[in-house]
Amino acid sequence: MPSKFGTAAILSFAAVMLLLCGPAAPRAFGDQFWRELSRARAPKAETLPDFVALADKLGPAVVNISTEQAGPAPSQGEGGSEGNGNEPFNEFGEPFGEPHGRSLGSGFIINAAGYILTNDHVIENGREIIVTAKDGNQYKAAVVGRDAKTDIALLKIEARHDLPVAPLGDSDDVKVGQWVMTIGDPFGFDHTVTAGIISAKGRFIPGNYDDFIQTDAAINPGNSGGPLINLRGEVVGVNSAIFTRTGANTGIGFAIPVNLVKEELPQLREHGKVVRGWLGIYVQRVTPAIADSMGLAEPRGALVAEVLAAGPAKSAGVKRGDVIVAYNGTPIEDSRELPLMVARTPLGSSATLRIIRDKKYLEVPVTITASREAHVASAAKQIIKGSVPFGLTVKDLDPRLAHDMGLGQSKGVVVYSVQPGSSADAAGVRARDIIVEVNRRAVGDADSYRRAIKSGGGKAVLLLIKRHNNTVFVPLEPEG
């Protein structure tokens, strides 16, 4: 049995070794299925960036824009006011309760000669535009150019001295998680600075042309047209929209990538507008149901729902039902990417479409020409999810029935009625819809329609429906 002295010595030795060697390693679990960083390799905690210098440097280049509206003052629910809460996306050029049709927004100077960037919706319908600089000087602004599709406007003021400038950066270099800062005039409080991070890139908002940068930097009504700034003091985006049901910031804001703006600036300055290329097609997203019905390996690309006459795609031989999976070698994951790619192609240039037709890959050359459509910005057609249409009653369309149903054509297969609660009803198929194709095969009468449905063998079915002047593919999932 060790003596008291011996025991004390042993304990003292153990304590010394513990101090020298450090704490014992964490206990290892035999079935551990998670990953832990060693303390030696753990990342260092970062301190918050200092935005003081950025605000001091960029603040003088940010301006307030006040617009006297030509029409009556917008009612609640328009232009970024509180509304009835039913529209999640609100632009925010208008302050709450502003009388006499006045609109307030933000902008920033990009050239010492007095060129200013802002949102198109900030100056929309304005008969007089007043720009107020941080030093208090006010200027009447002239509209040099505007583009409603990207919500960008270029203004010009005349000053007797060089103006401070906000440099434009590279929005392609922006990464999710990076710090950003905004400066604007929310609710009329001029030169308010807020900070946050890049929340996401490539966001698409229904009804808009851009692929937005998403940020959680606080953005409120009146911030429209203000800059989104990185830590190098460069503008990487133009604030344009917020996601809100109240009109106030909820931590989700959107900015137009500055690289897209830079592409438009020469045309805006020289011609006052932007002329884009087009393909002359309407496309829609390839859903898993559509991919399954067409035998595609994965749901990606842009499904051609309609080919417009006398358009570049028509001349190139593109057909309805083709799936465009790449443009000039760049893969298309989302159909909404295609209009942006085409619009950025110089007019008269040749491009190559990689398409899938009847499960075969084809390379189709096409020449990009100027758009002839008033609204080429959003070519994507929204599809309706569906199921096997056993709730559909169809009839042969003859002149008398066409007249009774108020239809503009006299031949084909018409949806006469849709059983409430049926799978077709859930799919959004409506009475008076004209069924043009079933599983990519044309149907000219009710009998051919029924045969085509039966040949599907209970699997997913793809209908091509004509509704008014539009055509849309509707995938129908099997019942049960």
Short mmCIF file of C-alpha atoms in Angstrom, two decimals:
data_model
loop_
_atom_site.label_atom_id
_atom_site.label_comp_id
_atom_site.label_asym_id
_atom_site.label_seq_id
_atom_site.Cartn_x
_atom_site.Cartn_y
_atom_site.Cartn_z
CA MET A 1 0.00 0.00 0.00
CA PRO A 2 1.58 3.34 -1.02
CA SER A 3 2.38 5.86 1.67
CA LYS A 4 0.59 9.18 2.00
CA PHE A 5 3.71 10.85 0.64
CA GLY A 6 3.82 8.48 -2.32
CA THR A 7 0.15 9.08 -3.16
CA ALA A 8 0.60 12.86 -2.99
CA ALA A 9 3.60 12.65 -5.27
CA ILE A 10 1.69 10.61 -7.83
CA LEU A 11 -1.23 13.09 -7.82
CA SER A 12 1.15 16.03 -8.14
CA PHE A 13 2.90 14.37 -11.08
CA ALA A 14 -0.43 13.72 -12.80
CA ALA A 15 -1.50 17.33 -12.34
CA VAL A 16 1.76 18.58 -13.84
CA MET A 17 1.39 16.25 -16.84
CA LEU A 18 -2.18 17.47 -17.36
CA LEU A 19 -0.99 21.06 -17.42
CA LEU A 20 1.81 20.20 -19.82
CA CYS A 21 -0.20 18.03 -22.17
CA GLY A 22 -3.54 19.86 -22.08
CA PRO A 23 -7.00 18.39 -21.57
CA ALA A 24 -7.75 14.90 -22.65
CA ALA A 25 -9.04 14.43 -26.23
CA PRO A 26 -12.81 14.33 -26.65
CA ARG A 27 -14.28 10.93 -26.16
CA ALA A 28 -14.56 9.05 -29.47
CA PHE A 29 -17.86 7.39 -30.27
CA GLY A 30 -17.73 4.15 -32.16
CA ASP A 31 -20.81 4.95 -34.20
CA GLN A 32 -20.15 8.68 -34.69
CA PHE A 33 -21.61 9.77 -38.01
CA TRP A 34 -21.03 13.53 -37.79
CA ARG A 35 -17.97 15.65 -38.53
CA GLU A 36 -16.18 17.87 -36.02
CA LEU A 37 -13.44 20.40 -36.67
CA SER A 38 -10.28 20.03 -34.63
CA ARG A 39 -9.65 23.01 -32.39
CA ALA A 40 -6.37 23.66 -34.17
CA ARG A 41 -8.16 24.06 -37.54
CA ALA A 42 -11.31 25.84 -36.36
CA PRO A 43 -11.89 29.10 -38.27
CA LYS A 44 -11.19 32.32 -36.43
CA ALA A 45 -14.14 34.37 -35.34
CA GLU A 46 -14.46 37.43 -37.57
CA THR A 47 -15.41 40.84 -36.27
CA LEU A 48 -18.13 42.89 -37.96
CA PRO A 49 -16.86 45.12 -40.77
CA ASP A 50 -16.61 48.85 -40.21
CA PHE A 51 -19.08 50.61 -42.51
CA VAL A 52 -18.12 54.12 -41.37
CA ALA A 53 -15.61 54.73 -44.16
CA LEU A 54 -17.97 53.28 -46.80
CA ALA A 55 -20.85 55.48 -45.70
CA ASP A 56 -18.59 58.53 -45.65
CA LYS A 57 -17.20 57.78 -49.11
CA LEU A 58 -20.37 56.74 -50.95
CA GLY A 59 -22.96 58.83 -49.12
CA PRO A 60 -22.36 62.05 -51.12
CA ALA A 61 -22.98 60.16 -54.40
CA VAL A 62 -26.46 59.03 -53.32
CA VAL A 63 -29.33 61.39 -54.11
CA ASN A 64 -32.99 61.74 -53.28
CA ILE A 65 -35.39 61.73 -56.23
CA SER A 66 -38.74 63.47 -55.94
CA THR A 67 -41.19 63.17 -58.82
CA GLU A 68 -44.36 65.14 -59.35
CA GLN A 69 -46.78 62.64 -60.86
CA ALA A 70 -48.67 63.57 -64.00
CA GLY A 71 -51.73 61.57 -62.98
CA PRO A 72 -53.72 61.30 -59.76
CA ALA A 73 -52.05 60.16 -56.60
CA PRO A 74 -51.85 56.37 -56.32
CA SER A 75 -54.27 54.74 -53.96
CA GLN A 76 -53.23 52.55 -51.08
CA GLY A 77 -51.93 49.28 -52.46
CA GLU A 78 -50.02 50.83 -55.38
CA GLY A 79 -46.40 51.75 -55.78
CA GLY A 80 -45.23 50.27 -52.50
CA SER A 81 -47.94 51.48 -50.14
CA GLU A 82 -49.47 49.21 -47.60
CA GLY A 83 -52.12 47.80 -49.91
CA ASN A 84 -54.46 45.04 -48.95
CA GLY A 85 -51.71 42.57 -48.19
CA ASN A 86 -52.56 40.25 -51.07
CA GLU A 87 -49.55 41.05 -53.26
CA PRO A 88 -46.27 39.80 -51.80
CA PHE A 89 -44.07 41.79 -54.17
CA ASN A 90 -44.31 45.54 -53.80
CA GLU A 91 -42.14 48.13 -55.48
CA PHE A 92 -41.39 50.93 -53.11
CA GLY A 93 -40.97 54.20 -54.93
CA GLU A 94 -43.94 55.80 -53.17
CA PRO A 95 -43.97 56.87 -49.51
CA PHE A 96 -47.01 56.15 -47.38
CA GLY A 97 -49.67 58.82 -47.42
CA GLU A 98 -47.80 61.18 -49.76
CA PRO A 99 -50.38 63.62 -51.21
CA HIS A 100 -50.67 65.24 -54.63
CA GLY A 101 -49.21 62.30 -56.55
CA ARG A 102 -45.64 62.76 -55.38
CA SER A 103 -43.20 59.87 -55.60
CA LEU A 104 -40.01 59.54 -53.59
CA GLY A 105 -37.10 57.30 -54.38
CA SER A 106 -33.31 57.12 -54.44
CA GLY A 107 -30.59 57.21 -57.03
CA PHE A 108 -26.81 57.52 -57.29
CA ILE A 109 -24.39 59.46 -59.46
CA ILE A 110 -22.26 57.34 -61.81
CA ASN A 111 -20.52 60.12 -63.74
CA ALA A 112 -19.06 63.46 -62.58
CA ALA A 113 -20.92 65.16 -65.45
CA GLY A 114 -24.22 64.43 -63.71
CA TYR A 115 -25.51 61.05 -64.93
CA ILE A 116 -27.67 59.32 -62.32
CA LEU A 117 -29.02 55.77 -62.09
CA THR A 118 -32.39 55.00 -60.52
CA ASN A 119 -35.40 52.74 -61.02
CA ASP A 120 -37.77 53.29 -63.91
CA HIS A 121 -40.78 52.96 -61.61
CA VAL A 122 -39.49 55.85 -59.47
CA ILE A 123 -39.84 58.31 -62.37
CA GLU A 124 -42.78 56.65 -64.11
CA ASN A 125 -45.49 59.15 -65.11
CA GLY A 126 -43.46 62.00 -63.61
CA ARG A 127 -43.84 65.42 -65.19
CA GLU A 128 -41.05 66.97 -63.14
CA ILE A 129 -38.08 65.23 -61.52
CA ILE A 130 -36.18 66.94 -58.71
CA VAL A 131 -32.85 65.54 -57.54
CA THR A 132 -31.62 66.53 -54.07
CA ALA A 133 -27.96 65.93 -53.25
CA LYS A 134 -26.59 65.29 -49.77
CA ASP A 135 -25.25 68.86 -49.59
CA GLY A 136 -28.82 70.13 -50.01
CA ASN A 137 -28.48 71.37 -53.59
CA GLN A 138 -31.47 70.63 -55.81
CA TYR A 139 -31.48 70.06 -59.55
CA LYS A 140 -34.11 69.48 -62.21
CA ALA A 141 -33.32 66.19 -63.92
CA ALA A 142 -33.88 65.17 -67.54
CA VAL A 143 -34.62 61.57 -68.52
CA VAL A 144 -31.83 60.33 -70.80
CA GLY A 145 -33.11 56.78 -71.17
CA ARG A 146 -35.32 54.24 -69.46
CA ASP A 147 -36.07 50.54 -69.66
CA ALA A 148 -39.17 49.18 -67.97
CA LYS A 149 -38.14 45.55 -68.42
CA THR A 150 -35.14 45.87 -66.12
CA ASP A 151 -36.63 48.78 -64.14
CA ILE A 152 -33.65 51.05 -64.87
CA ALA A 153 -33.64 54.75 -65.74
CA LEU A 154 -30.72 57.05 -66.58
CA LEU A 155 -31.12 60.71 -65.58
CA LYS A 156 -28.95 63.79 -66.19
CA ILE A 157 -28.53 66.90 -64.07
CA GLU A 158 -26.52 70.02 -64.83
CA ALA A 159 -24.19 71.09 -62.03
CA ARG A 160 -21.56 73.82 -62.01
CA HIS A 161 -19.01 71.56 -60.36
CA ASP A 162 -17.87 67.96 -60.60
CA LEU A 163 -20.09 65.64 -58.65
CA PRO A 164 -19.11 62.74 -56.36
CA VAL A 165 -19.37 59.38 -58.09
CA ALA A 166 -20.29 55.87 -56.94
CA PRO A 167 -18.06 53.39 -58.84
CA LEU A 168 -19.70 50.34 -60.41
CA GLY A 169 -18.35 46.91 -59.49
CA ASP A 170 -18.72 43.36 -60.79
CA SER A 171 -21.93 41.66 -59.68
CA ASP A 172 -20.71 38.31 -61.05
CA ASP A 173 -18.07 38.29 -58.31
CA VAL A 174 -20.67 38.67 -55.56
CA LYS A 175 -20.92 35.62 -53.32
CA VAL A 176 -23.68 34.50 -51.01
CA GLY A 177 -22.81 35.46 -47.44
CA GLN A 178 -20.76 38.56 -48.31
CA TRP A 179 -21.40 41.79 -46.45
CA VAL A 180 -23.16 44.60 -48.32
CA MET A 181 -24.47 48.04 -47.47
CA THR A 182 -27.31 50.16 -48.82
CA ILE A 183 -27.85 53.91 -48.78
CA GLY A 184 -31.23 55.41 -49.60
CA ASP A 185 -34.23 57.44 -48.53
CA PRO A 186 -36.65 55.04 -46.84
CA PHE A 187 -39.92 56.77 -45.95
CA GLY A 188 -38.24 60.06 -46.87
CA PHE A 189 -35.44 59.77 -44.26
CA ASP A 190 -32.58 60.77 -46.53
CA HIS A 191 -29.24 58.99 -46.61
CA THR A 192 -30.20 56.14 -44.33
CA VAL A 193 -27.47 53.48 -44.16
CA THR A 194 -28.31 49.80 -43.59
CA ALA A 195 -26.14 46.70 -43.79
CA GLY A 196 -26.60 42.97 -44.27
CA ILE A 197 -25.38 40.10 -46.39
CA ILE A 198 -26.02 38.67 -49.83
CA SER A 199 -28.77 36.14 -49.16
CA ALA A 200 -29.00 34.58 -52.64
CA LYS A 201 -28.25 35.16 -56.31
CA GLY A 202 -30.22 34.47 -59.46
CA ARG A 203 -33.64 35.07 -57.91
CA PHE A 204 -36.54 35.41 -60.34
CA ILE A 205 -39.60 37.45 -59.36
CA PRO A 206 -42.85 36.81 -61.28
CA GLY A 207 -43.46 39.52 -63.84
CA ASN A 208 -39.88 40.79 -63.81
CA TYR A 209 -37.07 40.42 -66.33
CA ASP A 210 -34.02 40.36 -64.08
CA ASP A 211 -32.32 37.63 -62.12
CA PHE A 212 -32.09 39.52 -58.85
CA ILE A 213 -29.55 39.62 -56.05
CA GLN A 214 -31.31 38.94 -52.76
CA THR A 215 -30.16 40.67 -49.57
CA ASP A 216 -31.31 40.96 -45.98
CA ALA A 217 -30.02 44.52 -45.67
CA ALA A 218 -33.00 46.56 -44.48
CA ILE A 219 -34.81 48.06 -47.50
CA ASN A 220 -38.02 50.06 -47.22
CA PRO A 221 -40.27 52.26 -49.37
CA GLY A 222 -38.11 55.07 -50.76
CA ASN A 223 -34.99 52.91 -51.18
CA SER A 224 -35.88 52.24 -54.83
CA GLY A 225 -32.99 53.09 -57.11
CA GLY A 226 -30.40 53.26 -54.34
CA PRO A 227 -27.10 51.39 -54.50
CA LEU A 228 -26.20 48.00 -53.04
CA ILE A 229 -22.52 48.37 -52.10
CA ASN A 230 -19.80 45.80 -51.37
CA LEU A 231 -16.99 46.23 -48.84
CA ARG A 232 -14.66 47.62 -51.54
CA GLY A 233 -16.99 50.56 -52.00
CA GLU A 234 -18.37 49.39 -55.36
CA VAL A 235 -22.00 49.30 -56.43
CA VAL A 236 -22.96 45.70 -57.19
CA GLY A 237 -26.72 46.18 -57.51
CA VAL A 238 -29.56 48.69 -57.84
CA ASN A 239 -32.22 48.21 -55.17
CA SER A 240 -35.54 47.54 -56.86
CA ALA A 241 -38.04 45.45 -54.91
CA ILE A 242 -38.91 43.99 -51.55
CA PHE A 243 -40.87 40.94 -50.47
CA THR A 244 -43.49 42.18 -48.05
CA ARG A 245 -47.17 42.07 -47.20
CA THR A 246 -47.13 45.34 -45.27
CA GLY A 247 -44.97 47.57 -47.46
CA ALA A 248 -42.16 47.56 -44.89
CA ASN A 249 -38.90 45.63 -44.70
CA THR A 250 -39.10 41.97 -43.74
CA GLY A 251 -35.47 41.08 -44.37
CA ILE A 252 -35.93 40.08 -48.01
CA GLY A 253 -34.89 42.67 -50.59
CA PHE A 254 -33.89 42.45 -54.23
CA ALA A 255 -31.39 44.37 -56.32
CA ILE A 256 -30.75 44.42 -60.07
CA PRO A 257 -27.23 43.06 -60.79
CA VAL A 258 -25.02 45.96 -61.85
CA ASN A 259 -23.45 43.94 -64.68
CA LEU A 260 -26.85 43.80 -66.37
CA VAL A 261 -27.18 47.55 -65.90
CA LYS A 262 -23.72 48.20 -67.39
CA GLU A 263 -24.74 46.31 -70.53
CA GLU A 264 -27.68 48.66 -70.97
CA LEU A 265 -26.03 51.99 -70.17
CA PRO A 266 -24.52 52.67 -73.65
CA GLN A 267 -27.91 52.15 -75.34
CA LEU A 268 -29.73 54.20 -72.71
CA ARG A 269 -27.33 57.13 -73.17
CA GLU A 270 -27.20 56.98 -76.96
CA HIS A 271 -30.72 55.88 -77.91
CA GLY A 272 -32.83 56.42 -74.81
CA LYS A 273 -34.00 52.81 -74.81
CA VAL A 274 -32.74 49.24 -74.94
CA VAL A 275 -33.23 47.09 -78.05
CA ARG A 276 -32.86 43.38 -77.33
CA GLY A 277 -32.58 40.25 -79.36
CA TRP A 278 -35.30 37.64 -79.47
CA LEU A 279 -36.00 34.12 -80.68
CA GLY A 280 -39.71 34.52 -81.33
CA ILE A 281 -40.87 31.74 -79.04
CA TYR A 282 -42.85 31.31 -75.86
CA VAL A 283 -41.31 28.90 -73.39
CA GLN A 284 -42.31 27.32 -70.10
CA ARG A 285 -40.57 25.49 -67.31
CA VAL A 286 -39.92 21.76 -67.59
CA THR A 287 -41.48 20.26 -64.48
CA PRO A 288 -40.83 16.71 -63.26
CA ALA A 289 -44.26 15.74 -64.62
CA ILE A 290 -43.47 17.16 -68.07
CA ALA A 291 -40.03 15.54 -68.06
CA ASP A 292 -41.59 12.20 -67.18
CA SER A 293 -44.26 12.44 -69.86
CA MET A 294 -41.66 13.37 -72.51
CA GLY A 295 -39.17 10.73 -71.42
CA LEU A 296 -36.52 13.24 -70.36
CA ALA A 297 -33.81 12.21 -67.94
CA GLU A 298 -34.25 15.30 -65.74
CA PRO A 299 -36.54 18.34 -65.48
CA ARG A 300 -34.43 21.13 -66.91
CA GLY A 301 -34.35 23.39 -69.94
CA ALA A 302 -36.99 25.52 -71.64
CA LEU A 303 -40.00 23.85 -73.25
CA VAL A 304 -41.14 25.59 -76.43
CA ALA A 305 -44.89 26.15 -76.06
CA GLU A 306 -45.32 28.29 -79.16
CA VAL A 307 -43.22 29.37 -82.14
CA LEU A 308 -44.18 32.78 -83.49
CA ALA A 309 -44.46 33.30 -87.23
CA ALA A 310 -41.64 35.17 -88.98
CA GLY A 311 -39.37 34.88 -85.93
CA PRO A 312 -35.75 33.67 -85.86
CA ALA A 313 -36.69 30.36 -84.23
CA LYS A 314 -39.29 29.66 -86.91
CA SER A 315 -36.72 30.30 -89.65
CA ALA A 316 -34.21 28.05 -87.85
CA GLY A 317 -36.67 25.14 -87.72
CA VAL A 318 -37.47 25.17 -84.00
CA LYS A 319 -40.74 23.34 -83.31
CA ARG A 320 -43.32 23.42 -80.60
CA GLY A 321 -42.49 20.74 -78.06
CA ASP A 322 -38.72 21.13 -78.45
CA VAL A 323 -36.83 21.43 -75.19
CA ILE A 324 -33.93 23.89 -75.36
CA VAL A 325 -31.29 22.65 -72.93
CA ALA A 326 -28.33 24.89 -73.85
CA TYR A 327 -27.71 28.25 -75.51
CA ASN A 328 -24.30 28.80 -77.09
CA GLY A 329 -22.95 25.97 -74.97
CA THR A 330 -24.34 27.33 -71.69
CA PRO A 331 -26.72 24.87 -70.00
CA ILE A 332 -30.24 26.09 -69.23
CA GLU A 333 -31.46 24.87 -65.86
CA ASP A 334 -34.47 27.19 -65.61
CA SER A 335 -36.54 28.35 -68.58
CA ARG A 336 -36.40 31.94 -67.31
CA GLU A 337 -32.66 32.02 -68.00
CA LEU A 338 -33.15 31.76 -71.77
CA PRO A 339 -34.70 35.22 -72.40
CA LEU A 340 -31.81 36.84 -70.52
CA MET A 341 -29.24 34.94 -72.56
CA VAL A 342 -30.89 35.85 -75.85
CA ALA A 343 -31.36 39.49 -74.87
CA ARG A 344 -27.64 39.84 -74.13
CA THR A 345 -26.67 38.51 -77.57
CA PRO A 346 -25.66 41.24 -80.08
CA LEU A 347 -28.22 41.74 -82.84
CA GLY A 348 -27.33 39.92 -86.02
CA SER A 349 -25.14 37.40 -84.22
CA SER A 350 -25.45 33.66 -84.72
CA ALA A 351 -26.22 31.40 -81.79
CA THR A 352 -26.55 27.66 -81.35
CA LEU A 353 -29.48 26.03 -79.61
CA ARG A 354 -29.06 22.55 -78.21
CA ILE A 355 -32.49 20.99 -78.19
CA ILE A 356 -34.14 17.68 -77.41
CA ARG A 357 -36.71 16.54 -79.96
CA ASP A 358 -38.25 13.10 -79.77
CA LYS A 359 -35.57 12.10 -77.23
CA LYS A 360 -32.78 13.05 -79.66
CA TYR A 361 -30.26 15.89 -79.27
CA LEU A 362 -29.99 18.41 -82.09
CA GLU A 363 -27.78 21.46 -82.64
CA VAL A 364 -29.80 24.24 -84.26
CA PRO A 365 -28.10 27.46 -85.50
CA VAL A 366 -30.19 30.63 -85.25
CA THR A 367 -29.61 34.31 -86.06
CA ILE A 368 -30.68 36.73 -83.34
CA THR A 369 -32.75 39.70 -84.54
CA ALA A 370 -34.34 42.69 -82.80
CA SER A 371 -37.44 42.00 -80.76
CA ARG A 372 -40.77 42.96 -82.26
CA GLU A 373 -42.76 42.24 -79.11
CA ALA A 374 -43.87 44.87 -76.64
CA HIS A 375 -43.18 42.58 -73.71
CA VAL A 376 -40.37 40.17 -74.58
CA ALA A 377 -39.07 40.34 -71.01
CA SER A 378 -41.00 37.40 -69.63
CA ALA A 379 -41.39 34.69 -72.25
CA ALA A 380 -42.07 31.98 -69.73
CA LYS A 381 -45.61 30.70 -69.66
CA GLN A 382 -46.90 29.39 -66.38
CA ILE A 383 -48.01 25.80 -66.56
CA ILE A 384 -50.70 24.08 -64.59
CA LYS A 385 -50.03 20.91 -62.69
CA GLY A 386 -52.45 18.17 -63.52
CA SER A 387 -53.49 14.57 -63.48
CA VAL A 388 -55.18 12.04 -65.74
CA PRO A 389 -58.29 13.88 -67.02
CA PHE A 390 -61.06 11.36 -66.36
CA GLY A 391 -63.17 14.29 -65.20
CA LEU A 392 -63.10 15.82 -68.70
CA THR A 393 -66.03 15.78 -71.07
CA VAL A 394 -64.91 16.55 -74.61
CA LYS A 395 -66.81 17.00 -77.86
CA ASP A 396 -66.05 17.41 -81.52
CA LEU A 397 -65.99 21.08 -82.28
CA ASP A 398 -68.30 22.04 -85.13
CA PRO A 399 -69.37 25.53 -86.30
CA ARG A 400 -72.62 25.46 -84.34
CA LEU A 401 -70.99 24.39 -81.06
CA ALA A 402 -68.19 26.88 -81.63
CA HIS A 403 -70.77 29.63 -82.02
CA ASP A 404 -72.68 28.54 -78.93
CA MET A 405 -69.47 28.45 -76.85
CA GLY A 406 -68.14 31.71 -78.27
CA LEU A 407 -65.03 30.14 -79.77
CA GLY A 408 -63.04 31.55 -82.66
CA GLN A 409 -62.43 28.27 -84.47
CA SER A 410 -64.81 25.63 -85.77
CA LYS A 411 -62.80 22.39 -85.75
CA GLY A 412 -60.95 20.38 -83.12
CA VAL A 413 -61.54 18.87 -79.69
CA VAL A 414 -63.16 21.14 -77.13
CA VAL A 415 -63.49 20.66 -73.38
CA TYR A 416 -67.26 20.80 -72.91
CA SER A 417 -67.29 20.42 -69.13
CA VAL A 418 -65.01 19.62 -66.20
CA GLN A 419 -66.34 17.57 -63.30
CA PRO A 420 -65.92 19.52 -60.03
CA GLY A 421 -63.36 17.94 -57.75
CA SER A 422 -61.94 15.75 -60.51
CA SER A 423 -58.28 15.50 -61.35
CA ALA A 424 -58.84 17.63 -64.46
CA ASP A 425 -60.50 20.26 -62.31
CA ALA A 426 -57.49 20.22 -59.99
CA ALA A 427 -55.24 20.59 -63.04
CA GLY A 428 -56.90 23.84 -64.00
CA VAL A 429 -58.37 22.58 -67.28
CA ARG A 430 -61.38 24.72 -68.17
CA ALA A 431 -64.46 24.42 -70.30
CA ARG A 432 -63.87 25.93 -73.76
CA ASP A 433 -60.22 24.86 -73.77
CA ILE A 434 -59.22 23.41 -77.13
CA ILE A 435 -57.13 20.23 -76.90
CA VAL A 436 -54.55 20.31 -79.68
CA GLU A 437 -52.24 17.42 -78.76
CA VAL A 438 -52.04 14.44 -76.44
CA ASN A 439 -48.56 13.14 -75.71
CA ARG A 440 -47.15 15.17 -78.62
CA ARG A 441 -49.64 13.69 -81.10
CA ALA A 442 -52.21 15.88 -82.79
CA VAL A 443 -55.86 15.10 -82.08
CA GLY A 444 -58.52 16.36 -84.44
CA ASP A 445 -61.66 14.87 -82.95
CA ALA A 446 -63.02 13.34 -79.75
CA ASP A 447 -62.35 9.78 -80.88
CA SER A 448 -58.66 10.41 -81.57
CA TYR A 449 -58.43 12.17 -78.20
CA ARG A 450 -59.87 9.14 -76.37
CA ARG A 451 -57.56 6.76 -78.22
CA ALA A 452 -54.56 8.87 -77.33
CA ILE A 453 -55.56 8.97 -73.66
CA LYS A 454 -56.08 5.22 -73.63
CA SER A 455 -52.71 4.56 -75.28
CA GLY A 456 -51.08 6.34 -72.36
CA GLY A 457 -51.63 3.21 -70.31
CA GLY A 458 -52.50 5.13 -67.16
CA LYS A 459 -49.14 6.89 -67.09
CA ALA A 460 -48.48 10.64 -67.14
CA VAL A 461 -50.10 12.41 -70.06
CA LEU A 462 -49.07 15.70 -71.66
CA LEU A 463 -51.81 17.86 -73.17
CA LEU A 464 -51.29 20.84 -75.41
CA ILE A 465 -54.19 23.21 -74.83
CA LYS A 466 -55.19 26.32 -76.73
CA ARG A 467 -56.88 28.96 -74.60
CA HIS A 468 -57.86 32.17 -76.35
CA ASN A 469 -54.74 33.12 -78.35
CA ASN A 470 -52.27 31.22 -76.18
CA THR A 471 -51.10 27.63 -76.12
CA VAL A 472 -49.78 25.88 -73.04
CA PHE A 473 -48.62 22.38 -72.19
CA VAL A 474 -50.46 20.82 -69.25
CA PRO A 475 -48.97 17.69 -67.63
CA LEU A 476 -51.53 15.24 -66.29
CA GLU A 477 -50.38 12.94 -63.51
CA PRO A 478 -51.85 9.44 -63.09
CA GLU A 479 -54.80 9.25 -60.69
CA GLY A 480 -54.67 7.49 -57.36
#
